């Protein structure tokens, strides 16, 4: 099963960052984030405003997923006033509370979080998500329970609150992925690609053996496709060429080795498919903008 593979190889960083309370007629503008942002309408009906001409309805118990790099706003009813937040918060607080309008007259309460999720140390789960989507969980008591628990944990804000809220957000992400797989409508084509045994075999080979001397011909042969057909299918699913994908796998694997080991650069280069330290260092610098030596120093 696809999702079993995803969950078994999922590196997730999930952060609850705010609860938003809005009075009727108010809009709350939020900055763009490098991560995917989630907004769950815990109480009341609202909207996600993406631009002057694009607004998505967000009824109670629905979840809005906003791609990275997209400034947006949460609003309630016909907007008469607005407030903007810069995304900064007290690092000692487990989660911040953002308020638009009278605090004692909130018609809309939204629980918000950020997600960074990577499959098998290479594929960002939402890498190709370009448009915001709203998923209605009105009939899903489990999801509603998770977010109700999040709001309660936020309200108490005691010892261990951040750890508890992060665990709850992880549960939410898994549930969301199950739904997105069914409803993405092509927004996340890697989901269906990993169910294709021809492409999944190639991806797993790259991930398991980045040190091998893979070529377009050898990978196309593994997929039992012609070279041109293989390139076309791969680019459509993953948004990059097979060799670009392989380079990304190698660089991410090298970065991880630099973080967690003291192995010499020659050894790391060999483990990710480079015959010489100089070629590896050049490729690493082109990818990350810093040399492997400096990367290791900065990380530590």
Short mmCIF file of C-alpha atoms in Angstrom, two decimals:
data_model
loop_
_atom_site.label_atom_id
_atom_site.label_comp_id
_atom_site.label_asym_id
_atom_site.label_seq_id
_atom_site.Cartn_x
_atom_site.Cartn_y
_atom_site.Cartn_z
CA UNK A 1 0.00 0.00 0.00
CA UNK A 2 1.21 3.47 -0.90
CA UNK A 3 0.38 5.11 2.41
CA UNK A 4 2.08 2.35 4.36
CA UNK A 5 5.26 3.15 2.40
CA UNK A 6 4.80 6.84 3.04
CA UNK A 7 4.24 6.45 6.77
CA UNK A 8 7.12 4.01 7.18
CA UNK A 9 9.52 6.49 5.57
CA UNK A 10 8.00 9.76 6.69
CA UNK A 11 10.17 12.40 8.34
CA UNK A 12 7.69 14.90 9.74
CA UNK A 13 8.15 18.17 11.54
CA UNK A 14 4.77 19.47 12.62
CA UNK A 15 4.33 22.62 14.69
CA UNK A 16 1.18 24.03 16.23
CA UNK A 17 1.74 27.78 16.03
CA UNK A 18 -1.48 29.62 16.81
CA UNK A 19 -5.16 29.65 17.57
CA UNK A 20 -6.94 32.44 15.74
CA UNK A 21 -10.08 34.04 17.18
CA UNK A 22 -12.07 36.28 14.86
CA UNK A 23 -15.15 38.37 15.49
CA UNK A 24 -17.74 38.64 12.72
CA UNK A 25 -16.66 41.09 10.05
CA UNK A 26 -12.95 40.76 10.72
CA UNK A 27 -10.05 39.56 8.58
CA UNK A 28 -6.69 38.35 9.88
CA UNK A 29 -3.82 38.59 7.39
CA UNK A 30 -1.02 36.06 7.83
CA UNK A 31 2.46 35.98 6.27
CA UNK A 32 3.75 33.38 3.83
CA UNK A 33 5.57 30.45 5.40
CA UNK A 34 8.33 28.19 4.09
CA UNK A 35 6.20 25.29 5.32
CA UNK A 36 2.72 24.11 4.41
CA UNK A 37 0.16 25.79 6.69
CA UNK A 38 -3.00 24.15 8.00
CA UNK A 39 -6.06 25.95 9.39
CA UNK A 40 -8.84 23.97 11.06
CA UNK A 41 -12.19 25.69 11.71
CA UNK A 42 -12.90 24.49 15.24
CA UNK A 43 -15.89 26.77 15.77
CA UNK A 44 -17.92 28.77 13.27
CA UNK A 45 -17.73 29.21 9.50
CA UNK A 46 -15.04 31.28 7.82
CA UNK A 47 -13.08 31.81 4.63
CA UNK A 48 -9.49 31.62 3.47
CA UNK A 49 -8.66 34.66 1.35
CA UNK A 50 -5.86 33.96 -1.11
CA UNK A 51 -6.08 37.10 -3.21
CA UNK A 52 -8.46 39.93 -3.98
CA UNK A 53 -10.26 37.65 -6.43
CA UNK A 54 -9.94 34.23 -4.76
CA UNK A 55 -11.59 33.14 -1.52
CA UNK A 56 -12.27 29.59 -0.32
CA UNK A 57 -15.12 28.75 2.05
CA UNK A 58 -13.98 27.11 5.28
CA UNK A 59 -17.05 25.75 7.10
CA UNK A 60 -16.89 24.50 10.66
CA UNK A 61 -14.84 21.29 11.00
CA UNK A 62 -13.07 21.81 7.68
CA UNK A 63 -9.32 22.01 7.14
CA UNK A 64 -7.59 24.45 4.79
CA UNK A 65 -4.15 23.46 3.47
CA UNK A 66 -2.11 26.39 2.15
CA UNK A 67 1.06 25.79 0.06
CA UNK A 68 4.43 27.21 1.10
CA UNK A 69 5.20 30.77 0.12
CA UNK A 70 1.58 31.91 -0.10
CA UNK A 71 0.50 34.89 2.00
CA UNK A 72 -3.18 34.58 2.89
CA UNK A 73 -5.84 35.63 5.35
CA UNK A 74 -8.51 34.06 7.53
CA UNK A 75 -11.78 35.97 7.67
CA UNK A 76 -15.26 35.74 9.13
CA UNK A 77 -18.33 37.02 7.29
CA UNK A 78 -18.48 40.27 5.35
CA UNK A 79 -15.19 42.01 6.11
CA UNK A 80 -15.37 45.45 7.70
CA UNK A 81 -11.98 45.55 9.44
CA UNK A 82 -8.69 43.67 9.35
CA UNK A 83 -5.51 43.12 11.27
CA UNK A 84 -2.13 41.75 10.15
CA UNK A 85 0.28 39.49 12.02
CA UNK A 86 3.96 39.11 11.13
CA UNK A 87 4.31 35.49 12.17
CA UNK A 88 6.62 36.22 15.12
CA UNK A 89 5.88 34.71 18.51
CA UNK A 90 7.39 34.22 21.93
CA UNK A 91 9.57 31.08 21.70
CA UNK A 92 8.78 30.28 25.34
CA UNK A 93 5.07 30.04 24.63
CA UNK A 94 3.80 26.61 23.46
CA UNK A 95 1.39 28.31 21.05
CA UNK A 96 0.24 31.88 20.54
CA UNK A 97 -3.31 33.18 20.37
CA UNK A 98 -4.11 35.68 17.64
CA UNK A 99 -7.19 37.84 17.97
CA UNK A 100 -9.09 39.92 15.40
CA UNK A 101 -11.90 42.03 16.82
CA UNK A 102 -13.35 41.91 20.34
CA UNK A 103 -11.79 38.96 22.18
CA UNK A 104 -15.05 38.14 23.97
CA UNK A 105 -17.08 38.06 20.77
CA UNK A 106 -15.33 35.43 18.63
CA UNK A 107 -17.55 33.96 15.92
CA UNK A 108 -14.73 31.93 14.35
CA UNK A 109 -12.01 29.95 16.15
CA UNK A 110 -9.29 28.39 14.00
CA UNK A 111 -6.49 26.05 15.11
CA UNK A 112 -3.40 26.53 12.96
CA UNK A 113 -0.18 24.62 12.39
CA UNK A 114 2.82 24.28 10.09
CA UNK A 115 4.01 21.09 8.39
CA UNK A 116 7.31 20.02 6.89
CA UNK A 117 7.05 16.44 5.69
CA UNK A 118 9.52 14.50 3.57
CA UNK A 119 9.11 10.99 2.18
CA UNK A 120 12.15 8.70 2.31
CA UNK A 121 14.52 11.63 2.91
CA UNK A 122 13.92 13.04 -0.54
CA UNK A 123 10.40 13.78 -1.76
CA UNK A 124 8.61 16.66 -0.03
CA UNK A 125 5.04 15.45 0.42
CA UNK A 126 3.61 18.78 -0.69
CA UNK A 127 6.38 19.78 -3.12
CA UNK A 128 4.00 20.14 -6.04
CA UNK A 129 1.01 21.54 -4.19
CA UNK A 130 0.45 24.88 -5.92
CA UNK A 131 -3.09 25.70 -4.87
CA UNK A 132 -4.77 25.82 -1.48
CA UNK A 133 -7.40 23.19 -0.78
CA UNK A 134 -10.16 22.81 1.80
CA UNK A 135 -11.17 19.39 3.13
CA UNK A 136 -14.46 18.97 5.01
CA UNK A 137 -14.14 16.75 8.08
CA UNK A 138 -17.65 17.40 9.32
CA UNK A 139 -18.43 13.68 9.31
CA UNK A 140 -15.09 12.60 10.79
CA UNK A 141 -15.41 12.44 14.56
CA UNK A 142 -11.79 11.33 14.93
CA UNK A 143 -10.37 14.47 13.29
CA UNK A 144 -12.79 16.66 15.20
CA UNK A 145 -11.62 15.02 18.40
CA UNK A 146 -7.96 15.65 17.57
CA UNK A 147 -8.51 19.35 17.03
CA UNK A 148 -10.74 19.67 20.07
CA UNK A 149 -7.89 18.14 22.08
CA UNK A 150 -5.47 20.59 20.45
CA UNK A 151 -7.61 23.55 21.46
CA UNK A 152 -7.91 22.23 25.02
CA UNK A 153 -4.16 21.69 25.26
CA UNK A 154 -3.61 25.20 23.98
CA UNK A 155 -6.03 26.58 26.56
CA UNK A 156 -4.24 24.81 29.42
CA UNK A 157 -0.71 25.56 28.12
CA UNK A 158 0.97 23.53 30.81
CA UNK A 159 4.17 21.51 31.01
CA UNK A 160 4.60 19.34 27.92
CA UNK A 161 1.90 21.19 25.97
CA UNK A 162 4.02 21.64 22.84
CA UNK A 163 4.99 17.96 22.76
CA UNK A 164 1.36 16.92 23.19
CA UNK A 165 0.13 19.31 20.50
CA UNK A 166 2.82 18.17 18.09
CA UNK A 167 1.78 14.54 18.62
CA UNK A 168 -1.82 15.47 17.90
CA UNK A 169 -0.80 17.37 14.78
CA UNK A 170 1.08 14.28 13.57
CA UNK A 171 -2.11 12.25 13.89
CA UNK A 172 -3.92 14.92 11.93
CA UNK A 173 -1.36 14.88 9.13
CA UNK A 174 -1.71 11.14 8.63
CA UNK A 175 -5.48 11.48 8.44
CA UNK A 176 -5.11 14.38 6.00
CA UNK A 177 -2.81 12.37 3.73
CA UNK A 178 -5.38 9.61 3.55
CA UNK A 179 -7.95 12.08 2.31
CA UNK A 180 -5.58 14.01 0.01
CA UNK A 181 -4.65 10.76 -1.72
CA UNK A 182 -8.28 10.43 -2.73
CA UNK A 183 -9.09 14.08 -3.42
CA UNK A 184 -5.88 15.70 -4.66
CA UNK A 185 -7.14 15.67 -8.25
CA UNK A 186 -3.63 15.51 -9.63
CA UNK A 187 -2.22 18.19 -7.30
CA UNK A 188 0.14 15.63 -5.80
CA UNK A 189 0.87 13.22 -8.68
CA UNK A 190 3.72 11.50 -6.82
CA UNK A 191 1.03 9.79 -4.75
CA UNK A 192 -0.26 7.84 -7.72
CA UNK A 193 3.26 7.51 -9.16
CA UNK A 194 4.43 5.59 -6.11
CA UNK A 195 1.58 3.17 -6.66
CA UNK A 196 2.93 2.49 -10.16
CA UNK A 197 5.28 -0.49 -9.67
CA UNK A 198 7.48 0.66 -12.55
CA UNK A 199 8.20 4.11 -11.10
CA UNK A 200 8.19 3.05 -7.46
CA UNK A 201 10.83 0.43 -8.27
CA UNK A 202 13.05 3.12 -9.77
CA UNK A 203 12.56 5.50 -6.85
CA UNK A 204 13.25 2.82 -4.27
CA UNK A 205 16.40 1.79 -6.12
CA UNK A 206 17.65 5.38 -6.08
CA UNK A 207 16.87 5.71 -2.38
CA UNK A 208 18.37 2.37 -1.40
CA UNK A 209 21.45 2.57 -3.63
CA UNK A 210 22.38 6.19 -4.38
CA UNK A 211 26.02 5.12 -4.66
CA UNK A 212 25.40 3.06 -7.80
CA UNK A 213 26.33 4.46 -11.21
CA UNK A 214 22.75 4.99 -12.38
CA UNK A 215 22.12 6.29 -15.89
CA UNK A 216 18.94 7.21 -17.74
CA UNK A 217 19.29 3.99 -19.71
CA UNK A 218 19.70 1.78 -16.64
CA UNK A 219 16.77 3.44 -14.82
CA UNK A 220 14.53 3.23 -17.89
CA UNK A 221 15.44 -0.45 -18.18
CA UNK A 222 14.50 -0.95 -14.54
CA UNK A 223 11.11 0.61 -15.29
CA UNK A 224 10.75 -1.50 -18.44
CA UNK A 225 10.15 1.64 -20.52
CA UNK A 226 11.88 3.29 -23.41
CA UNK A 227 14.17 6.14 -22.45
CA UNK A 228 11.81 8.82 -23.80
CA UNK A 229 8.69 7.27 -22.21
CA UNK A 230 10.43 6.89 -18.87
CA UNK A 231 11.58 10.52 -18.81
CA UNK A 232 8.10 11.74 -19.74
CA UNK A 233 6.33 9.70 -17.04
CA UNK A 234 8.88 10.59 -14.38
CA UNK A 235 8.82 14.33 -15.06
CA UNK A 236 5.02 14.37 -15.07
CA UNK A 237 4.89 12.67 -11.67
CA UNK A 238 7.80 14.27 -9.83
CA UNK A 239 8.25 17.59 -11.54
CA UNK A 240 11.91 16.98 -12.33
CA UNK A 241 14.02 14.74 -14.52
CA UNK A 242 15.15 11.34 -13.19
CA UNK A 243 18.77 12.52 -12.98
CA UNK A 244 17.79 15.73 -11.17
CA UNK A 245 15.82 13.61 -8.74
CA UNK A 246 18.80 11.30 -8.26
CA UNK A 247 21.07 14.24 -7.59
CA UNK A 248 18.60 15.53 -5.00
CA UNK A 249 18.53 12.13 -3.30
CA UNK A 250 22.34 12.03 -3.21
CA UNK A 251 22.68 15.55 -1.85
CA UNK A 252 20.08 15.06 0.88
CA UNK A 253 21.71 11.79 1.87
CA UNK A 254 25.13 13.48 1.94
CA UNK A 255 23.79 16.31 4.08
CA UNK A 256 22.39 13.80 6.56
CA UNK A 257 25.72 11.97 6.74
CA UNK A 258 27.53 15.25 7.35
CA UNK A 259 25.14 16.00 10.18
CA UNK A 260 25.27 12.69 12.02
CA UNK A 261 28.73 11.28 11.32
CA UNK A 262 32.38 12.23 11.41
CA UNK A 263 33.17 10.22 8.28
CA UNK A 264 35.76 11.80 5.95
CA UNK A 265 34.49 13.51 2.82
CA UNK A 266 35.99 10.84 0.56
CA UNK A 267 33.88 8.21 2.31
CA UNK A 268 30.69 10.28 2.15
CA UNK A 269 31.31 11.03 -1.53
CA UNK A 270 31.58 7.32 -2.28
CA UNK A 271 28.39 6.53 -0.34
CA UNK A 272 26.38 8.90 -2.50
CA UNK A 273 27.80 7.98 -5.87
CA UNK A 274 30.75 10.32 -6.45
CA UNK A 275 34.11 8.89 -7.43
CA UNK A 276 36.10 11.88 -6.25
CA UNK A 277 35.94 14.31 -3.36
CA UNK A 278 36.35 17.28 -5.68
CA UNK A 279 33.37 16.35 -7.87
CA UNK A 280 31.28 15.71 -4.77
CA UNK A 281 32.26 19.04 -3.18
CA UNK A 282 31.43 20.93 -6.35
CA UNK A 283 28.00 19.27 -6.66
CA UNK A 284 27.27 19.84 -2.97
CA UNK A 285 28.17 23.53 -3.20
CA UNK A 286 25.97 23.97 -6.28
CA UNK A 287 23.07 22.34 -4.47
CA UNK A 288 23.31 23.95 -1.01
CA UNK A 289 25.38 27.05 -1.71
CA UNK A 290 28.04 26.00 0.79
CA UNK A 291 30.90 23.50 0.81
CA UNK A 292 30.51 20.15 2.64
CA UNK A 293 33.16 21.25 5.17
CA UNK A 294 31.38 24.52 5.94
CA UNK A 295 28.01 22.77 6.03
CA UNK A 296 29.26 20.38 8.69
CA UNK A 297 30.72 23.26 10.71
CA UNK A 298 27.52 25.28 10.50
CA UNK A 299 25.34 22.35 11.49
CA UNK A 300 27.43 21.57 14.53
#
